[in-house]
CSV table of C-alpha atoms in Angstrom, one decimal:
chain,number,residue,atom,x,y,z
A,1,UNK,CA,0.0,0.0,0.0
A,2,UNK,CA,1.3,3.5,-0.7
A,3,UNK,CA,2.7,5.4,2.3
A,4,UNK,CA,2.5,8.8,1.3
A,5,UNK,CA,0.7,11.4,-0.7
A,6,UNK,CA,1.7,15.2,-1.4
A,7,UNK,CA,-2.2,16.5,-1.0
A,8,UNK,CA,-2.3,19.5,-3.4
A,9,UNK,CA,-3.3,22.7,-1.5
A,10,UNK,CA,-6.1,23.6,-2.0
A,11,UNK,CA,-8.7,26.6,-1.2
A,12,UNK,CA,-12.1,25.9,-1.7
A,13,UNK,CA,-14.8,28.4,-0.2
A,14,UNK,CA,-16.8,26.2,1.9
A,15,UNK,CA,-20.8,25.8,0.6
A,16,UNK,CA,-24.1,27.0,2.5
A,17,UNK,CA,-25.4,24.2,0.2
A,18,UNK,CA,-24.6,22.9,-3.3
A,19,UNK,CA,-26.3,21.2,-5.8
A,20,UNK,CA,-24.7,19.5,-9.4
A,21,UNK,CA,-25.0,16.9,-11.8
A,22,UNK,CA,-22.0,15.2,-13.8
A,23,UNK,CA,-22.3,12.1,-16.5
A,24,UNK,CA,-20.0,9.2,-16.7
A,25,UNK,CA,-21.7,7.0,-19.5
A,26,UNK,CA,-24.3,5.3,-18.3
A,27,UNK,CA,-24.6,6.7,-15.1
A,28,UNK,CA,-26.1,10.6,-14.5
A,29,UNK,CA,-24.4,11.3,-11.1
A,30,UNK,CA,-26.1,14.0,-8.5
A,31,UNK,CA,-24.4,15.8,-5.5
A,32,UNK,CA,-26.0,17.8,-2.6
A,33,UNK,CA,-24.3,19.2,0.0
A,34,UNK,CA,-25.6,21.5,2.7
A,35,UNK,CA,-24.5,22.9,6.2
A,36,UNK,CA,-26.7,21.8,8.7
A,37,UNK,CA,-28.9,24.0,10.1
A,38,UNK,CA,-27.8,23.4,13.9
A,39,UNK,CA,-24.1,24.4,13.0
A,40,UNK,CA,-25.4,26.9,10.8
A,41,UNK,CA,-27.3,28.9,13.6
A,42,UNK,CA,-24.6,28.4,15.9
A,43,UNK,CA,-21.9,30.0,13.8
A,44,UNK,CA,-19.7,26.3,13.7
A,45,UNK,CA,-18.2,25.3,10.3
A,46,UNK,CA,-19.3,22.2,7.9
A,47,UNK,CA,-17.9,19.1,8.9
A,48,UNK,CA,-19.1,17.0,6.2
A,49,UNK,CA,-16.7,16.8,2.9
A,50,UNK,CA,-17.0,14.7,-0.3
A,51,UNK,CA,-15.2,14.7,-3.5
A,52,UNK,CA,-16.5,13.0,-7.0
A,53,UNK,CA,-13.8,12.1,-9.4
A,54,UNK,CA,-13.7,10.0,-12.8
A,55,UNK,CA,-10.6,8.6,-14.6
A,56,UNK,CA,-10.4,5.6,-17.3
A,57,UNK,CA,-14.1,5.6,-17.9
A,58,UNK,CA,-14.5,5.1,-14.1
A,59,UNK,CA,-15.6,7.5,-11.6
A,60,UNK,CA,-15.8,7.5,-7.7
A,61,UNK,CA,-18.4,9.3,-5.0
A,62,UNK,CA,-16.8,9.5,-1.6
A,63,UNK,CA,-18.7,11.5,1.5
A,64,UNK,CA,-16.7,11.6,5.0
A,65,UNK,CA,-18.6,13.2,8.1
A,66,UNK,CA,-16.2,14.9,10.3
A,67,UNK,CA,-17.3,13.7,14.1
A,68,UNK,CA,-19.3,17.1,15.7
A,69,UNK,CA,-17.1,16.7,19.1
A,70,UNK,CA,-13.4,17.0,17.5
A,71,UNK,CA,-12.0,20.4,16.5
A,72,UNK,CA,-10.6,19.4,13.9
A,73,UNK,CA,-12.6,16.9,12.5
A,74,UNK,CA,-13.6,18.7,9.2
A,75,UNK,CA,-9.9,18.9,8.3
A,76,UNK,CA,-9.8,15.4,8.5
A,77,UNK,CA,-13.3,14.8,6.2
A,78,UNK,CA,-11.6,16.8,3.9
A,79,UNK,CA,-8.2,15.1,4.3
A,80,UNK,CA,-9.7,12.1,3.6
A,81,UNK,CA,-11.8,12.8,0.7
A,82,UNK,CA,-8.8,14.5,-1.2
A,83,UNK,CA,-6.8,11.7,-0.8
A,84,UNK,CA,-8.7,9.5,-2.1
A,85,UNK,CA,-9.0,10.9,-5.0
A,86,UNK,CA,-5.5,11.9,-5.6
A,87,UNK,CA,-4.7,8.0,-5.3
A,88,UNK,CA,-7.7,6.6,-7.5
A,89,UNK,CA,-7.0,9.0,-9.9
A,90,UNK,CA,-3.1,8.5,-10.3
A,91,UNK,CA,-3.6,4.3,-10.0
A,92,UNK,CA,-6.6,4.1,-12.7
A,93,UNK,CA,-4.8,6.4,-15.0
A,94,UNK,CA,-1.9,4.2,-14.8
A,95,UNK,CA,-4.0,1.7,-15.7
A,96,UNK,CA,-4.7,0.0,-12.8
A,97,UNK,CA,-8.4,-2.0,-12.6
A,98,UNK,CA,-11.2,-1.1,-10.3
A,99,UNK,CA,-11.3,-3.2,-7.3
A,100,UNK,CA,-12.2,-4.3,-3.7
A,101,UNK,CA,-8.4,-3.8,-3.2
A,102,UNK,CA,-7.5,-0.8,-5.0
A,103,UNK,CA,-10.8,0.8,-3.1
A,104,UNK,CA,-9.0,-0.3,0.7
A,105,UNK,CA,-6.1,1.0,-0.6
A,106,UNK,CA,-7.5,4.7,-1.4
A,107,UNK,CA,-9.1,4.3,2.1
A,108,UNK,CA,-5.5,3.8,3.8
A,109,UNK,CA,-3.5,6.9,1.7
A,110,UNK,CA,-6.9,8.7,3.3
A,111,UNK,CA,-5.9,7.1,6.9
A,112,UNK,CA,-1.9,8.2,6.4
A,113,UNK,CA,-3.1,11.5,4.9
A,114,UNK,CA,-5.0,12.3,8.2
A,115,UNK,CA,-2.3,11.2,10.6
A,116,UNK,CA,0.5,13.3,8.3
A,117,UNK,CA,-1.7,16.3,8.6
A,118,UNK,CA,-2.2,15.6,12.7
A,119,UNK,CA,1.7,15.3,12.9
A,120,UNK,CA,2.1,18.9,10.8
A,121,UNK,CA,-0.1,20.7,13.2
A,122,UNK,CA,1.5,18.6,16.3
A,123,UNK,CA,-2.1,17.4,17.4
A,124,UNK,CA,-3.6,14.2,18.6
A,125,UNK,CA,-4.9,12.1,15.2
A,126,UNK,CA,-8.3,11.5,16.6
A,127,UNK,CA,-8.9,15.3,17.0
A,128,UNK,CA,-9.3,14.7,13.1
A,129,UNK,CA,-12.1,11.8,13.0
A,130,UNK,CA,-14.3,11.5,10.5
A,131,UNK,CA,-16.7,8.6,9.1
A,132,UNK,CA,-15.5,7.6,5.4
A,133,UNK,CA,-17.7,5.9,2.8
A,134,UNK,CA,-16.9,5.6,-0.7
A,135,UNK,CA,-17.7,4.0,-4.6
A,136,UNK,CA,-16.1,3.3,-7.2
A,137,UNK,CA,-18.4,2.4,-10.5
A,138,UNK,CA,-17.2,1.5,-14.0
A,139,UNK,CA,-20.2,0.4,-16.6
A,140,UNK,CA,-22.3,-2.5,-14.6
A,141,UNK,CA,-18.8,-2.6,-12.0
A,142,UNK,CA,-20.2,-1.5,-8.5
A,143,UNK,CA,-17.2,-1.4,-5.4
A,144,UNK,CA,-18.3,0.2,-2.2
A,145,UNK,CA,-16.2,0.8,0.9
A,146,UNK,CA,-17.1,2.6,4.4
A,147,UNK,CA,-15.6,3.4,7.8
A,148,UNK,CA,-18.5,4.5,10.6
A,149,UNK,CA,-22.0,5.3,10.5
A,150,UNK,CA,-22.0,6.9,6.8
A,151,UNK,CA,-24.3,5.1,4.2
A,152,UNK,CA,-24.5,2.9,0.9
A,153,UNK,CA,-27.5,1.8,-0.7
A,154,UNK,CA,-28.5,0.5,-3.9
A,155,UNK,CA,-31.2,0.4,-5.6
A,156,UNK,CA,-32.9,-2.0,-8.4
A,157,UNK,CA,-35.6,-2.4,-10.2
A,158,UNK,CA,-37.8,-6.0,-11.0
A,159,UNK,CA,-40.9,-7.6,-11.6
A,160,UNK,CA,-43.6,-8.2,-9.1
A,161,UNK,CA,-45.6,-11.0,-8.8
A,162,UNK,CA,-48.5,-9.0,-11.3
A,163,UNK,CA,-45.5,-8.4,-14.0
A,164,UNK,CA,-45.1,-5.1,-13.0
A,165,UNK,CA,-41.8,-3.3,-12.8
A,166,UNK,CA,-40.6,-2.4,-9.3
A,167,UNK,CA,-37.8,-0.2,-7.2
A,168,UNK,CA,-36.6,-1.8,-4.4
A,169,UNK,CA,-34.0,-0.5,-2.1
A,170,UNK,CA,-31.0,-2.7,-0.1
A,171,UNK,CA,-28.2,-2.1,2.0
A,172,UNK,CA,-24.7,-2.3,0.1
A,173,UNK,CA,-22.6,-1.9,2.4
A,174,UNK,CA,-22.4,-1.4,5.8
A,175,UNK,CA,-19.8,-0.9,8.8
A,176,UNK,CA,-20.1,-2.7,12.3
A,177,UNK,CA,-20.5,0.0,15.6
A,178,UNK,CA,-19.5,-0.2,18.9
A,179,UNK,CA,-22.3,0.2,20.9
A,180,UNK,CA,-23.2,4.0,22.3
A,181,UNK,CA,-19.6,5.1,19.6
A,182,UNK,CA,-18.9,5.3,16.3
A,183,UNK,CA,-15.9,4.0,14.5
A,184,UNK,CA,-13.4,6.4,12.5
A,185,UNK,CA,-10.9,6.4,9.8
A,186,UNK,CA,-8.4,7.9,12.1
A,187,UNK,CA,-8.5,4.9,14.3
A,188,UNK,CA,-5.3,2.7,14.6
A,189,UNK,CA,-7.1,-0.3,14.1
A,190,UNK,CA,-9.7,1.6,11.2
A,191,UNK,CA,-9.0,-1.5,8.5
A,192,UNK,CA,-10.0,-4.3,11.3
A,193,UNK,CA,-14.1,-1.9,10.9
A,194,UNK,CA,-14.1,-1.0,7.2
A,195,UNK,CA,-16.5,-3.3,5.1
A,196,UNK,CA,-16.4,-3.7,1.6
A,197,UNK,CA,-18.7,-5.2,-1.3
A,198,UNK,CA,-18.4,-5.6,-5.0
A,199,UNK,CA,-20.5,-5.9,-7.4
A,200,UNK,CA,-21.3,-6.7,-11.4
A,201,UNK,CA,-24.9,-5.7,-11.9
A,202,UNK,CA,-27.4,-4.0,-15.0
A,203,UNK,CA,-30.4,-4.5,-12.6
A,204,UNK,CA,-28.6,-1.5,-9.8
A,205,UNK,CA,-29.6,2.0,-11.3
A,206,UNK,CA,-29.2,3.6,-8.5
A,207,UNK,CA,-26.4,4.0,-5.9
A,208,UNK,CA,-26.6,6.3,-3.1
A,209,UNK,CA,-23.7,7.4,-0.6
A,210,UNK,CA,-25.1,9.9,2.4
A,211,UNK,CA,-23.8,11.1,6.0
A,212,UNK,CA,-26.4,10.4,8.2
A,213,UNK,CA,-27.9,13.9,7.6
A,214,UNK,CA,-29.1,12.8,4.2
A,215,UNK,CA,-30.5,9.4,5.6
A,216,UNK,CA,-33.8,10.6,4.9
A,217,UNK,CA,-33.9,10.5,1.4
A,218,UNK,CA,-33.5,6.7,1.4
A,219,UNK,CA,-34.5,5.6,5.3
A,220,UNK,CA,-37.1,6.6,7.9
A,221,UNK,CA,-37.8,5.4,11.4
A,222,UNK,CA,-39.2,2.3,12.4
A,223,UNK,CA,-40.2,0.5,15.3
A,224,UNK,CA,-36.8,-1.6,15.1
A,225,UNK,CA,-34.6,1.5,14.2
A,226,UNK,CA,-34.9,2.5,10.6
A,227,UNK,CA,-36.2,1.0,7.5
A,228,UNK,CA,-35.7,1.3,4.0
A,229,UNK,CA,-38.0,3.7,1.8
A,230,UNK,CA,-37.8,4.1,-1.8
A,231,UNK,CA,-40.3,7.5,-2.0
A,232,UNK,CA,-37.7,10.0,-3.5
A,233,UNK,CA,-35.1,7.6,-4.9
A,234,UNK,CA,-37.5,5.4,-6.9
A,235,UNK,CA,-39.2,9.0,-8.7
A,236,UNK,CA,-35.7,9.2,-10.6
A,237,UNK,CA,-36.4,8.3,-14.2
A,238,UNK,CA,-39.9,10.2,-13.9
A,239,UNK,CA,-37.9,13.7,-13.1
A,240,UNK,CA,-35.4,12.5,-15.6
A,241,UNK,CA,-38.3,12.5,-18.3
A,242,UNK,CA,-39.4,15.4,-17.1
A,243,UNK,CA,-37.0,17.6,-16.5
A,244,UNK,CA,-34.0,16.2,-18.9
A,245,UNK,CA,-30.3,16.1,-18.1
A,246,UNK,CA,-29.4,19.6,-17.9
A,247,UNK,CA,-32.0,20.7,-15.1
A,248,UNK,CA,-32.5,17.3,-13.6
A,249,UNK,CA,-31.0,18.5,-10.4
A,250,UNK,CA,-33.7,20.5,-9.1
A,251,UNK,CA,-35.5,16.6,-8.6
A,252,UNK,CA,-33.0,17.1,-5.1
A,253,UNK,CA,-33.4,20.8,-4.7
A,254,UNK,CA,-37.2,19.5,-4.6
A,255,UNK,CA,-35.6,17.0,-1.8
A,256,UNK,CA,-33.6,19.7,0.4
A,257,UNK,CA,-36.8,22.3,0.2
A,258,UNK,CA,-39.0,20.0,1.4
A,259,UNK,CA,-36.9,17.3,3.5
A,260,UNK,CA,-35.2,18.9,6.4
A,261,UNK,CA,-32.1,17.1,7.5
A,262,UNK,CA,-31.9,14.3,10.1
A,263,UNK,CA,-31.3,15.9,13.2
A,264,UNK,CA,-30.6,19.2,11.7
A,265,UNK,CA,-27.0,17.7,11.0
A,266,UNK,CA,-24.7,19.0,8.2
A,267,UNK,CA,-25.9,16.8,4.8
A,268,UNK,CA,-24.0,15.1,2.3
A,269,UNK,CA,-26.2,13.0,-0.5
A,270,UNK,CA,-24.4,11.6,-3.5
A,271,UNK,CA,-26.7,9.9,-6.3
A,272,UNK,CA,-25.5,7.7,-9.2
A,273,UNK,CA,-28.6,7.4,-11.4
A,274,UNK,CA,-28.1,5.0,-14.6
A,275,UNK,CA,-30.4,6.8,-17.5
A,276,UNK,CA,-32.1,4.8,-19.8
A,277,UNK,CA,-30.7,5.3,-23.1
A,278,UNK,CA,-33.5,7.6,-24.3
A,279,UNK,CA,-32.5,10.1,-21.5
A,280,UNK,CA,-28.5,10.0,-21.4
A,281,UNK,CA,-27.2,13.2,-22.8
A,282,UNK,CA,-25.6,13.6,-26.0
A,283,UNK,CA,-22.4,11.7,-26.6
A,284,UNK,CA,-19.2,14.1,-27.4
A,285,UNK,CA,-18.6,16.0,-30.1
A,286,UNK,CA,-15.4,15.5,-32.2
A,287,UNK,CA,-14.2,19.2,-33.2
């Protein structure tokens, strides 16, 4: 596994809320993003980060959710997240396949990445903790990763028993818990908590990676905890149709006007849609 990564500096101006849709043939991928309205009112910062990235006809959605009780913790969401991404995007341009492997690997340069940045500013690692989930997708490829409480869900359609087409929604992947704590990628011992899943699927169009601020767009309570719901998710190809690629994003502006987020926590929801064909946007133009 790689050691080390020289993070490029970077200085983005952290959102109130953000909203954007990128394409990666077949998939139509959605991000939303929006400081939570309890840190908001209280003057703190957003301590949710996520990155989306593509290389080689692949592309990767990663969401970390800096823990609320650490200083520093948004540092180390965004830590994390840029790593990632600076080592997915070097090893898949250099040719290297999608996998279960590559994916854990990205997860440690994030891990070093966090505990270099804790050594620069001579403070303790886990001031810097932060959840971690992640995908990588390429065609009908699916690879999901995650650290802590964070979410991935997938969603598929199928017939009923009447021959009717149906939208069901699963778990993909999900991270054991200590009881009354949550697990963190700055943890010494984060790879013995991280799960991972793979899969080779047409019948997932949809893939869904959210902090537990966004859970409600795919989850709502039940008398055992929380169950699955598929309300919002499973409306995709009828706002598609609707609204086409280039304004498809207000379907989740819809979702953050009328949703309010899960106990007023900071929200990060990113959506990988696959569009039927009649939908996807127009292929490139040679010039």
């Amino acid at each position: 596994m790689q050691q080390n990564i020289t993070l490029p500096v970077r200085h983005d101006l952290a959102p109130l809320a953000r909203l954007e849709t990128n394409w990666v043939p077949p998939w139509l991928i959605a991000r939303v993003a929006q400081h939570g309205p309890w840190h908001f009112e209280s003057g703190a910062p957003m301590d949710d980060s996520h990155i989306i990235g593509g290389a080689s006809g692949a592309f990767w959605m990663a969401a970390a959710d800096g823990v609320g009780s650490k200083k520093k913790s948004r540092f180390g969401s965004a830590a994390a997240c840029l790593a990632l991404d600076t080592y997915l995007g070097a090893a898949l341009s250099n040719g290297a396949d999608p996998t279960r492997i590559l994916l854990i690997e990205a997860f440690h340069a994030a891990h070093v990445a966090i505990q270099q940045l804790a050594a620069k500013e001579k403070a303790p690692a886990d001031e810097f903790a932060t959840t971690f989930a992640a995908v990588i997708i390429k065609g009908d490829t699916i690879i999901g990763a995650t650290v802590g409480d964070s979410g991935i869900a997938v969603g598929s359609e199928h017939e009923d028993e009447h021959g009717q087409k149906a939208f069901r929604l699963a778990p993909f992947c999900s991270a054991p818990q200590p009881n009354g704590a949550t697990y963190s990628l700055t943890d010494p011992n984060w790879s013995q908590y991280v799960a991972s899943t793979q899969s080779r699927s047409p019948h997932i169009t949809t893939v869904i990676v959210a902090t537990d601020g966004a859970n409600n767009y795919f989850l709502k309570p039940a008398a055992s905890g929380t169950s699955f719901h598929p309300e919002w998710a499973e409306t995709l190809e009828g706002r598609l149709e609707e609204l086409g690629p280039l304004t498809f994003i207000n379907a989740f502006a819809h979702f953050i006007q009328h949703q309010t987020p899960e106990n007023y926590d900071d929200r990060t929801l990113l959506v990988a849609y696959r569009a039927p064909e009649k939908h996807a946007p127009p292929a490139p133009q040679s010039r």
